[in-house]
CSV table of C-alpha atoms in Angstrom, one decimal:
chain,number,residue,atom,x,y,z
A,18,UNK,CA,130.7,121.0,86.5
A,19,UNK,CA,131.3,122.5,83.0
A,20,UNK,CA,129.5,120.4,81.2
A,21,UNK,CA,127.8,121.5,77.9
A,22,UNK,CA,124.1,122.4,78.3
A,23,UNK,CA,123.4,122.1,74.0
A,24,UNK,CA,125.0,121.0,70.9
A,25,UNK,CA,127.3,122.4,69.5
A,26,UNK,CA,124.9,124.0,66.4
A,27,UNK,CA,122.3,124.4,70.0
A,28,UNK,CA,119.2,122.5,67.7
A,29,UNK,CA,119.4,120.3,70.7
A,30,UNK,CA,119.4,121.4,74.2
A,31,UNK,CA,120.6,118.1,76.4
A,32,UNK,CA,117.8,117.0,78.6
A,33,UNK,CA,120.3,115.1,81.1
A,34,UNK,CA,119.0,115.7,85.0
A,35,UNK,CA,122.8,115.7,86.5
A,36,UNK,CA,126.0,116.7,84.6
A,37,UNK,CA,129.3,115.3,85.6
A,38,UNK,CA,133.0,115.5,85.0
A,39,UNK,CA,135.4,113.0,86.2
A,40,UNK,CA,138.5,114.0,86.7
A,41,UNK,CA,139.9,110.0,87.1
A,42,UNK,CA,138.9,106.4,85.6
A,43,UNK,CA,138.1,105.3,89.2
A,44,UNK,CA,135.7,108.1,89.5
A,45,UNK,CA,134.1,107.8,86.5
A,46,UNK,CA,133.4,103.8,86.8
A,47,UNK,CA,132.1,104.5,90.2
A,48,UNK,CA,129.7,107.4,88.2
A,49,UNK,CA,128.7,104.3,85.6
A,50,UNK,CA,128.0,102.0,88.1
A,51,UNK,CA,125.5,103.9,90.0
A,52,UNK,CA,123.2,105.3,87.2
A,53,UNK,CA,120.7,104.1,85.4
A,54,UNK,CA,120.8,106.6,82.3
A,55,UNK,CA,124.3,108.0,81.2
A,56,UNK,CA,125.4,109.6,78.6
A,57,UNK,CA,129.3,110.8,77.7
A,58,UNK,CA,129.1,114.1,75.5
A,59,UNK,CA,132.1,114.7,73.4
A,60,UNK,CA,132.5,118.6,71.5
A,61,UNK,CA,129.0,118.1,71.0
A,62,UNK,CA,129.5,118.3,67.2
A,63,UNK,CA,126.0,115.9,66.7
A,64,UNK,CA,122.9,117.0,65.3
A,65,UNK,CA,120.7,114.6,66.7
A,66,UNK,CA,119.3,112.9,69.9
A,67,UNK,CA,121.5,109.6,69.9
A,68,UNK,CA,123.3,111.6,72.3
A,69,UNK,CA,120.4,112.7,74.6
A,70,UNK,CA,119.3,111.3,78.0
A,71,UNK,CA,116.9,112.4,80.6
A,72,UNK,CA,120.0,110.6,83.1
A,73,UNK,CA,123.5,111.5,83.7
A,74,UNK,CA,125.2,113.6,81.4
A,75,UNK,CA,129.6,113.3,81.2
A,76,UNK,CA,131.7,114.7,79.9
A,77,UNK,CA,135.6,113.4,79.9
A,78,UNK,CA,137.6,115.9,79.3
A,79,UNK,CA,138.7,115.8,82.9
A,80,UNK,CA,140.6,112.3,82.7
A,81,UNK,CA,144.3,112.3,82.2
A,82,UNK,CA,145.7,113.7,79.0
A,83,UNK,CA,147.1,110.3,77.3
A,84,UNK,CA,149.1,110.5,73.9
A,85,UNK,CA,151.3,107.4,74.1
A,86,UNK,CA,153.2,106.6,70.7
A,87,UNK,CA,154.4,103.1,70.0
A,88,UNK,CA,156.7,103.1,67.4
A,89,UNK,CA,157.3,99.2,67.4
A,90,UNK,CA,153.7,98.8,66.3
A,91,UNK,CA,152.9,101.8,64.8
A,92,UNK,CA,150.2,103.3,66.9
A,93,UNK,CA,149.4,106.4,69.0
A,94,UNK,CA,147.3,105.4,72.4
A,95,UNK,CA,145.3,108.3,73.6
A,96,UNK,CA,142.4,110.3,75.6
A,97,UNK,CA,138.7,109.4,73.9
A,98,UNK,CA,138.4,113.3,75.0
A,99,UNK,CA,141.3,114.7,72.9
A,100,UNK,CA,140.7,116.6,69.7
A,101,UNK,CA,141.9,115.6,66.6
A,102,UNK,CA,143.7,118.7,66.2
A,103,UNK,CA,145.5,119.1,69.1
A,104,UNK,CA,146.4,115.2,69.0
A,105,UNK,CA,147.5,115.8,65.1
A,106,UNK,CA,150.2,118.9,66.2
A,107,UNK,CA,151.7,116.6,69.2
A,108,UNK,CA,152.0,113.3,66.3
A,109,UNK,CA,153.5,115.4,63.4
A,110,UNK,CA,156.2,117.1,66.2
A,111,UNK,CA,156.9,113.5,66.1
A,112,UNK,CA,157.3,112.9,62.5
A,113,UNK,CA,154.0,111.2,62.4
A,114,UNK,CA,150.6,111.7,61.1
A,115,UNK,CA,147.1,109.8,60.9
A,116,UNK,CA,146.3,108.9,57.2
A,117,UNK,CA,143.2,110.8,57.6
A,118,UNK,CA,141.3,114.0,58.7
A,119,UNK,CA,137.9,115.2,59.1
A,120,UNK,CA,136.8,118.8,57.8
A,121,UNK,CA,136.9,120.1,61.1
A,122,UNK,CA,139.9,119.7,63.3
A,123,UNK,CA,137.7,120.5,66.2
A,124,UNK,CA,136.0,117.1,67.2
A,125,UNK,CA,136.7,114.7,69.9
A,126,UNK,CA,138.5,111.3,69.0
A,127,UNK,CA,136.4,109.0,70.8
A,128,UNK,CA,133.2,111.0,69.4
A,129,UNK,CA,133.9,111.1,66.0
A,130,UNK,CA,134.9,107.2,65.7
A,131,UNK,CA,131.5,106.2,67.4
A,132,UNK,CA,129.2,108.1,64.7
A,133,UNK,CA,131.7,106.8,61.5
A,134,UNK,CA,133.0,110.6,60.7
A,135,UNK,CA,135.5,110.1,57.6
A,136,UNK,CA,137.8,112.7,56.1
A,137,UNK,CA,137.8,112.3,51.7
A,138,UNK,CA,139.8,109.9,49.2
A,139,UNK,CA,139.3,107.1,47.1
A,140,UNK,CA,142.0,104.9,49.2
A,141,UNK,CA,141.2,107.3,52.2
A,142,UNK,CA,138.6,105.1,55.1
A,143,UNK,CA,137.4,107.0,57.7
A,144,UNK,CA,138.2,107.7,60.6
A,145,UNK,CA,136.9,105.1,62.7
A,146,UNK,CA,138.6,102.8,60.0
A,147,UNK,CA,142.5,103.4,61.9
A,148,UNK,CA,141.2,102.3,65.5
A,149,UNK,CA,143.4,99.5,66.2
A,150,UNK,CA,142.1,99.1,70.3
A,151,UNK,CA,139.5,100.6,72.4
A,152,UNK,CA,139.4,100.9,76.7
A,153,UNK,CA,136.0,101.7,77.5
A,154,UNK,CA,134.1,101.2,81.2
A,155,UNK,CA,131.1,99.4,80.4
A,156,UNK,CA,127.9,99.5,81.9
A,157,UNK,CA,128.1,97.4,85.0
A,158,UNK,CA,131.5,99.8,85.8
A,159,UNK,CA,134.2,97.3,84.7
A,160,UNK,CA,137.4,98.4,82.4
A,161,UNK,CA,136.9,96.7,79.2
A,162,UNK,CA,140.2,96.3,76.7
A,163,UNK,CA,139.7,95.2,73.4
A,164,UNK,CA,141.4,95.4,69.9
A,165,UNK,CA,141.4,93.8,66.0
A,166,UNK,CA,142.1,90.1,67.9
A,167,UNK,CA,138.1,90.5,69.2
A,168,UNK,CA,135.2,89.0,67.2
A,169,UNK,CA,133.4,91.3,68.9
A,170,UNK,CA,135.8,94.4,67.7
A,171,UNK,CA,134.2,95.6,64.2
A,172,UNK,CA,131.0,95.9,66.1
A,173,UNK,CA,132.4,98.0,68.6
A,174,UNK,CA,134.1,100.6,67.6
A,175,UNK,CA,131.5,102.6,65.8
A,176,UNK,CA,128.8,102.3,68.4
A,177,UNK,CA,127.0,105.3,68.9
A,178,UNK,CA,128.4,105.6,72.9
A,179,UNK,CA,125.7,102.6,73.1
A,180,UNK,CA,128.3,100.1,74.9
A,181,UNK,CA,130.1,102.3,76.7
A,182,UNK,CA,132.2,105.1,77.8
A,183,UNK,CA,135.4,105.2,75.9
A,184,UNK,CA,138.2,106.4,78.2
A,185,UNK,CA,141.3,105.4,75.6
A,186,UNK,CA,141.3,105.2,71.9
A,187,UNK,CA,144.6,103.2,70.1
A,188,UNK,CA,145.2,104.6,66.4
A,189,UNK,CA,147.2,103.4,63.7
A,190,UNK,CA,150.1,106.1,62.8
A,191,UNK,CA,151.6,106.8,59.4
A,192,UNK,CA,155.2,108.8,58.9
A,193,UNK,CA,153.9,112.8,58.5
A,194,UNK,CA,153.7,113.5,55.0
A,195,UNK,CA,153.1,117.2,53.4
A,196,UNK,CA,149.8,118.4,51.3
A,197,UNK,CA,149.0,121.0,48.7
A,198,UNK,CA,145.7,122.5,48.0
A,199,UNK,CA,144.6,123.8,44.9
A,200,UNK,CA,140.7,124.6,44.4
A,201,UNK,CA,138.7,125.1,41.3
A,202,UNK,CA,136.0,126.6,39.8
A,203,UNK,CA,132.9,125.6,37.7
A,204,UNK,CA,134.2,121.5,37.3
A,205,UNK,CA,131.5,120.4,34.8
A,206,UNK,CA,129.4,117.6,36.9
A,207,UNK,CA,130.6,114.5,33.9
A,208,UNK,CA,134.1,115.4,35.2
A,209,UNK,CA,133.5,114.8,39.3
A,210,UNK,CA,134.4,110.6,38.8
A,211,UNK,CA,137.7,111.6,37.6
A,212,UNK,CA,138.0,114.5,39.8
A,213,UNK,CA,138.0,112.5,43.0
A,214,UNK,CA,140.7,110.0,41.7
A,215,UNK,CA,143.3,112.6,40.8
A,216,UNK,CA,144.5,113.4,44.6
A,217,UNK,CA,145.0,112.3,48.2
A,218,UNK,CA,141.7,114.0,49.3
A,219,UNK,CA,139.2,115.7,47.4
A,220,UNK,CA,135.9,117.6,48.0
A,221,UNK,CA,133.7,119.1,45.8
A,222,UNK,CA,131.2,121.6,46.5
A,223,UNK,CA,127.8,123.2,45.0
A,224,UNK,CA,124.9,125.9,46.0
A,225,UNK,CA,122.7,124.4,43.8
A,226,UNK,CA,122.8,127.5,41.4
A,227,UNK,CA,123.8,125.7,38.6
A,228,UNK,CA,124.6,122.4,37.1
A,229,UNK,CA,128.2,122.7,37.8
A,230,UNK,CA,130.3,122.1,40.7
A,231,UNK,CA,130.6,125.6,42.3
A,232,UNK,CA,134.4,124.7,44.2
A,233,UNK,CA,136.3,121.3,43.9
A,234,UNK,CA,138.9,121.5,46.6
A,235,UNK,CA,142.2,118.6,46.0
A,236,UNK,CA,144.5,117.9,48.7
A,237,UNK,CA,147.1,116.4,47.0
A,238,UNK,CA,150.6,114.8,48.4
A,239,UNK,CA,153.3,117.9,48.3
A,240,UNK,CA,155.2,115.6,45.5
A,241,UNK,CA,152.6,115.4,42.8
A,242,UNK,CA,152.6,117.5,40.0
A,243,UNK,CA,150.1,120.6,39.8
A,244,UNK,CA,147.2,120.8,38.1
A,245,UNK,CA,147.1,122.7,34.9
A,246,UNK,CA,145.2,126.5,35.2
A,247,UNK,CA,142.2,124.7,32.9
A,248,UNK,CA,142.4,121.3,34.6
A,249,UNK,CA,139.4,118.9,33.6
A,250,UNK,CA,137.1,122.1,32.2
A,251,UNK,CA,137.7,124.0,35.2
A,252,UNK,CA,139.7,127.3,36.5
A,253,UNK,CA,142.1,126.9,39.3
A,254,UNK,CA,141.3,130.0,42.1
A,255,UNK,CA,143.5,132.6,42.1
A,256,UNK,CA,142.6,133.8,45.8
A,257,UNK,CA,142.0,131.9,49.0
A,258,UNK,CA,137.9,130.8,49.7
A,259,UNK,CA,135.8,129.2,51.6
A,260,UNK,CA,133.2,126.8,51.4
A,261,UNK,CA,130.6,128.8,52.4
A,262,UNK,CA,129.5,132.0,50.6
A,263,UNK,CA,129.9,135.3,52.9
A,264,UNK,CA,133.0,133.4,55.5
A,265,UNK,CA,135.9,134.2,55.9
A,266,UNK,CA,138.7,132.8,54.0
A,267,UNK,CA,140.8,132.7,56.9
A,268,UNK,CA,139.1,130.5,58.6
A,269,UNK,CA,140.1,128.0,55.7
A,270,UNK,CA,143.1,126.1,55.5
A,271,UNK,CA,146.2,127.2,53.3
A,272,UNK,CA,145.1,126.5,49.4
A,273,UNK,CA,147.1,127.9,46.2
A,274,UNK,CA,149.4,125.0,46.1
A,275,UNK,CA,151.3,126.3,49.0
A,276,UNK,CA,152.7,122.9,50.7
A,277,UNK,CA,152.3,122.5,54.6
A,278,UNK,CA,151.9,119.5,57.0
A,279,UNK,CA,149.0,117.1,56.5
A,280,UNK,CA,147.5,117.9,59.6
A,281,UNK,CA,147.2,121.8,58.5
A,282,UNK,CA,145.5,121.2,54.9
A,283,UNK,CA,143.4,117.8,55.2
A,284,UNK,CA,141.1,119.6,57.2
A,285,UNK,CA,139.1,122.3,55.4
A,286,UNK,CA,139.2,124.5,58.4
A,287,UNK,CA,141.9,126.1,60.8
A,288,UNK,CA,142.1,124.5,64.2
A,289,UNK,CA,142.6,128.0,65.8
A,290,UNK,CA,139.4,129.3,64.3
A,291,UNK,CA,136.2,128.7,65.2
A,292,UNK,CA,134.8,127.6,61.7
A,293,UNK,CA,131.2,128.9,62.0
A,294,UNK,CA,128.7,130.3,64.8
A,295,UNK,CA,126.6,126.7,64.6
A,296,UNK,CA,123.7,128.8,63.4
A,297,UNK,CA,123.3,125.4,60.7
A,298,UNK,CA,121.8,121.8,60.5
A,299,UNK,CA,124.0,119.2,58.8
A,300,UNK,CA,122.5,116.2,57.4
A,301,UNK,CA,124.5,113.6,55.4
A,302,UNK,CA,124.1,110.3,53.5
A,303,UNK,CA,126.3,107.8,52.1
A,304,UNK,CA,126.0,105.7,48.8
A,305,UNK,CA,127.8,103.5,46.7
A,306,UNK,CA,130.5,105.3,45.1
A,307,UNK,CA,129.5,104.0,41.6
A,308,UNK,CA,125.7,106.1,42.1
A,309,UNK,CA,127.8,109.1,42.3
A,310,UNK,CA,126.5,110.4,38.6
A,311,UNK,CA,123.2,109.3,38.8
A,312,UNK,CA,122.6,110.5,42.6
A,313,UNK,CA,123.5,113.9,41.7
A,314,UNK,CA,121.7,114.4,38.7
A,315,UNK,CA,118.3,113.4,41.0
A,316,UNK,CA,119.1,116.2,43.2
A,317,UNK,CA,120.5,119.0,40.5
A,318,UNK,CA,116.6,118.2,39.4
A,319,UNK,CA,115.3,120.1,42.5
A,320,UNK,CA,117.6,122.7,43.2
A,321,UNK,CA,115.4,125.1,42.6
A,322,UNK,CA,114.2,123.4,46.0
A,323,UNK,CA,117.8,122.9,47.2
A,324,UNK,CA,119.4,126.5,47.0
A,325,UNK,CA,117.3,128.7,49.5
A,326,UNK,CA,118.3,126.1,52.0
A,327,UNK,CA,121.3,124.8,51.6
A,328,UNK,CA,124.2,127.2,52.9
A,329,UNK,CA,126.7,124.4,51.0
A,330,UNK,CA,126.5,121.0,49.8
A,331,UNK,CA,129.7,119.1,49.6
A,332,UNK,CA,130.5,115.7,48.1
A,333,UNK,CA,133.3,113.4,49.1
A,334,UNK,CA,134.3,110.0,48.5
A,335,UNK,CA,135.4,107.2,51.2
A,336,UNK,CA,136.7,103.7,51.1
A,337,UNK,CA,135.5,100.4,52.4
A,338,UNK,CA,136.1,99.2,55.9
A,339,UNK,CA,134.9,96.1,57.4
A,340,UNK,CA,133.1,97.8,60.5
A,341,UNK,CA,129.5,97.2,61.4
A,342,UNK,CA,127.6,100.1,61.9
A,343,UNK,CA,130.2,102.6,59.7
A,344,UNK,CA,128.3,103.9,56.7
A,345,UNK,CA,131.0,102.8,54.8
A,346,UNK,CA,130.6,98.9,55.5
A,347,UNK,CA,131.7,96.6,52.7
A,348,UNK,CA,131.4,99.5,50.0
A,349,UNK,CA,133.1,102.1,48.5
A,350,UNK,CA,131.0,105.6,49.4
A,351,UNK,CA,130.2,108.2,47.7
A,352,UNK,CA,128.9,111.0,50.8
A,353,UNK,CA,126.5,113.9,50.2
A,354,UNK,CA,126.3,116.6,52.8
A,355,UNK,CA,123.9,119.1,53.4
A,356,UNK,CA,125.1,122.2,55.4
A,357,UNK,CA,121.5,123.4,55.7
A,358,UNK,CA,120.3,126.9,57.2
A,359,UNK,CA,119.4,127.3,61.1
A,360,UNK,CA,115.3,127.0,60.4
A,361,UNK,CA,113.7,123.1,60.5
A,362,UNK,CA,110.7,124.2,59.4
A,363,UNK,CA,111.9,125.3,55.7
A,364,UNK,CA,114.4,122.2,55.8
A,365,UNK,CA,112.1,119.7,56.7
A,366,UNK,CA,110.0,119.4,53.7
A,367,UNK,CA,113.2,119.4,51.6
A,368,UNK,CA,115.2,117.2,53.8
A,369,UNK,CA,112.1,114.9,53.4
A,370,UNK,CA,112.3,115.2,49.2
A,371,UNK,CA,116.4,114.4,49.5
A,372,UNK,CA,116.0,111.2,51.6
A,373,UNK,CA,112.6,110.0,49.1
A,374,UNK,CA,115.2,111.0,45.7
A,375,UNK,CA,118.1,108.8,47.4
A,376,UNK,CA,116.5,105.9,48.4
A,377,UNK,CA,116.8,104.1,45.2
A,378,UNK,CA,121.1,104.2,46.0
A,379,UNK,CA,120.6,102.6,49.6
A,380,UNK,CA,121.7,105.5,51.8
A,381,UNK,CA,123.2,105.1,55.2
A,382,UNK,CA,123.0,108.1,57.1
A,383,UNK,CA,125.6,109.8,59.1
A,384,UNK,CA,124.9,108.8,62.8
A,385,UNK,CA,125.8,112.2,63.7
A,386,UNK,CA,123.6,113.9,61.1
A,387,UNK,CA,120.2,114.8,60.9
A,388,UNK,CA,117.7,112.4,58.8
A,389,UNK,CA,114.5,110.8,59.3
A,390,UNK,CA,114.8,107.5,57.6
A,391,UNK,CA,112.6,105.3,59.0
A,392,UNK,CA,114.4,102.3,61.4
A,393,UNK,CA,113.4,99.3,59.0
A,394,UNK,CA,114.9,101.3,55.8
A,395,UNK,CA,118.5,101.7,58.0
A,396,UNK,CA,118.5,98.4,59.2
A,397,UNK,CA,118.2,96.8,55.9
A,398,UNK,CA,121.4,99.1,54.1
A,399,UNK,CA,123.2,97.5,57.4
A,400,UNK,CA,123.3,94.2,57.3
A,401,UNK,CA,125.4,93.8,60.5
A,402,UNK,CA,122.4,95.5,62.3
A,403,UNK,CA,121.4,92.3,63.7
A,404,UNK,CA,124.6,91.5,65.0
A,405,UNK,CA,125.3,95.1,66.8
A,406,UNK,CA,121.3,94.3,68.4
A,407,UNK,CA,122.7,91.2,69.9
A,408,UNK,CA,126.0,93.3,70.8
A,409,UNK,CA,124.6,96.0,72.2
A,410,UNK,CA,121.7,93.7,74.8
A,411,UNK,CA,125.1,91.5,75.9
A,412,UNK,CA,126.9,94.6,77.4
A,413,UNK,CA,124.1,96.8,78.2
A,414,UNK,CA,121.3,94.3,79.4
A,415,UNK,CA,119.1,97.1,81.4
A,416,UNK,CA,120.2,99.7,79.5
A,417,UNK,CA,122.3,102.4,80.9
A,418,UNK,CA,123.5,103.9,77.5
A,419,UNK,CA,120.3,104.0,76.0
A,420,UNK,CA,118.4,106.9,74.4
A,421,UNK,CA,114.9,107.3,72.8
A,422,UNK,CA,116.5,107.8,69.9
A,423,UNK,CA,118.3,104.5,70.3
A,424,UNK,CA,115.5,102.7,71.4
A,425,UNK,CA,114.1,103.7,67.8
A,426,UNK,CA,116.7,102.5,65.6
A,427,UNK,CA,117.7,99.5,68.0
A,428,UNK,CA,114.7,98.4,69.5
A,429,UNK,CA,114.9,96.2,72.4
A,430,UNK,CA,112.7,93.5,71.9
């Protein structure tokens, strides 16, 4: 039945008794209908056990391909199943584009709009942000439509696969639009605020060797002017790199300032390349975009601590949306990443010091992430949480879409 047996990074190996894959809608409602426990697995790009059950595990890359482009409205209609990548190439053949990417080309639609996975930019939301409509076969088996007209919409769309199995996702399109890359070296930290203000995308990375930002990486539109070689303290690269030290540059998307389609440079990493082995552990946390300065300067303090475990940690920025459970709800974001090494034993402890330096800024974690915030500390920087409860036990009464780790952070009682 094809159906993966661990995550992609394989920290988790899936505990699901029976694994399925439906090759029609009819087949997989029938599926929904008769289980107790199910669970729909996208690329498996999560490092946590949101996504685990002891049920039925699905995966729907079986159902009918769907890219459906209305012009009229401007929206795209497709599979939950389809990668943004390969639904990116079909739009821009088109002469159309989605205003935003993630860092990795690689991930499901439907899976990276239920965890709120964003892409970088002051104006830029994330992803889940340009969902205009949802299908989804809920838990008693019925086809459930809904879009913006919905009360019940901004609670549903990112929803951890909690209400249901997401067979159609409709996005809103923009006319394509061309990118160039330029990455520097050594940005002084007091320069990052301007930084990420001076393009369409921008992401800044550090090892934690220093007090400086190691790589700033700006995806700017192909019409803006190029930075100067000593822009804001910084040197401009003179040969194409990666993120992380040792990979490579390849595997990276085209930077120098050459100009190419948005689809191949808001990513950081090649669609046709696999952009790691997994051998990592990714945790994430969003704040308000004006802790930015004072966030980092609590970490730089331990990265003595930091470094031996951190393969790269990158910072981007995200704007508002109006969505319940995104971790960019009613505030501009400032995200911190941690691309940690493949050992939770040495991360732990450090993991544990990041989350205690941060929670003076309110973090929201990245669903998909790793973190061990306790539930009352992320149901208080949500404060739709209630709401989503209330959500969540009027389409799922008994259950079927629920994890442990669900059960933890939305208890049922």
């Amino acid at each position: 039945m094809t159906v993966a047996t661990r995550n992609w990074a394989g920290n988790i190996t899936y505990a699901a008794a029976r694994r399925h894959r439906p090759s029609s809608v009819d087949e997989l409602r029938r599926l929904v209908a008769a289980s107790d426990r199910l669970r729909v697995v996208g690329t498996g790009h999560s490092f946590n056990r949101f996504g685990d059950t002891t049920g039925d595990l699905v995966s729907l890359v079986g159902l009918p391909d769907t890219v459906e482009i209305d012009r009229d409205r401007g929206a795209v209609t497709v599979s939950g199943a389809i990668r943004y990548g390969d639904l990116a190439t079909r739009l821009h053949a088109q002469g159309l584009a989605l205003a935003n990417l993630a860092s990795l080309p690689h991930i499901s639609v439907a899976g990276a709009v239920a965890t709120g996975t964003h892409g970088s930019g002051d104006g830029n939301r994330n992803l889940a942000a340009a969902v205009a409509g949802l299908e989804l076969v809920t838990a008693d088996g019925d086809l459930l439509t809904v879009d913006r007209a919905d009360d019940r919409f901004a609670g549903m769309v990112v929803a951890l696969g909690a209400l249901g199995a997401v067979t159609r996702v409709t996005l809103d399109v923009v006319p394509a639009f061309d990118i160039r890359q330029y990455v520097h070296r050594e940005l002084p930290a007091a320069a990052l605020d301007e930084a990420f203000g001076s393009a369409y995308s921008v992401s800044a990375f550090t090892w934690w060797r220093s007090d400086r930002i190691d790589l700033l990486w700006r995806k700017q539109r192909a019409d803006q002017a190029p930075p100067p070689a000593d822009w804001l303290g910084a040197t401009a690269a003179r040969e194409p790199v990666h993120p992380v030290r040792g990979m490579p540059a390849e595997h990276a998307t085209a930077q120098l300032g050459e100009p190419g389609p948005w689809h191949e440079r808001l990513p950081h990493f090649r669609l046709g390349f696999t952009p790691s082995a997994g051998d990592e552990l990714q945790s994430e946390y969003h704040l308000p975009r004006a802790a930015l300065a004072d966030a980092f300067a609590t970490l730089a303090d331990i990265r003595d601590r930091l470094a031996p475990v951190t393969q790269v940690c990158e910072l981007r920025t995200v704007a508002a949306d109006e969505l319940w459970l995104s971790p960019n709800h009613d505030r501009d974001t400032v995200a911190v990443h941690f691309t940690w090494i493949a050992d939770e034993a040495a991360v732990a402890p450090v993991l544990a010091e990041v989350e205690r330096r941060l929670a003076p800024f309110a973090p929201r974690p990245h669903w998909g992430k790793v973190f061990t915030l306790d539930p009352t500390e992320v149901a208080a920087v949500h404060p739709r949480h209630g709401d989503f409860l209330t959500l969540l036990r009027d389409l799922d009464p008994a259950g079927t879409f629920r994890t442990a780790q669900l059960d933890r952070y939305f208890p049922r009682d």
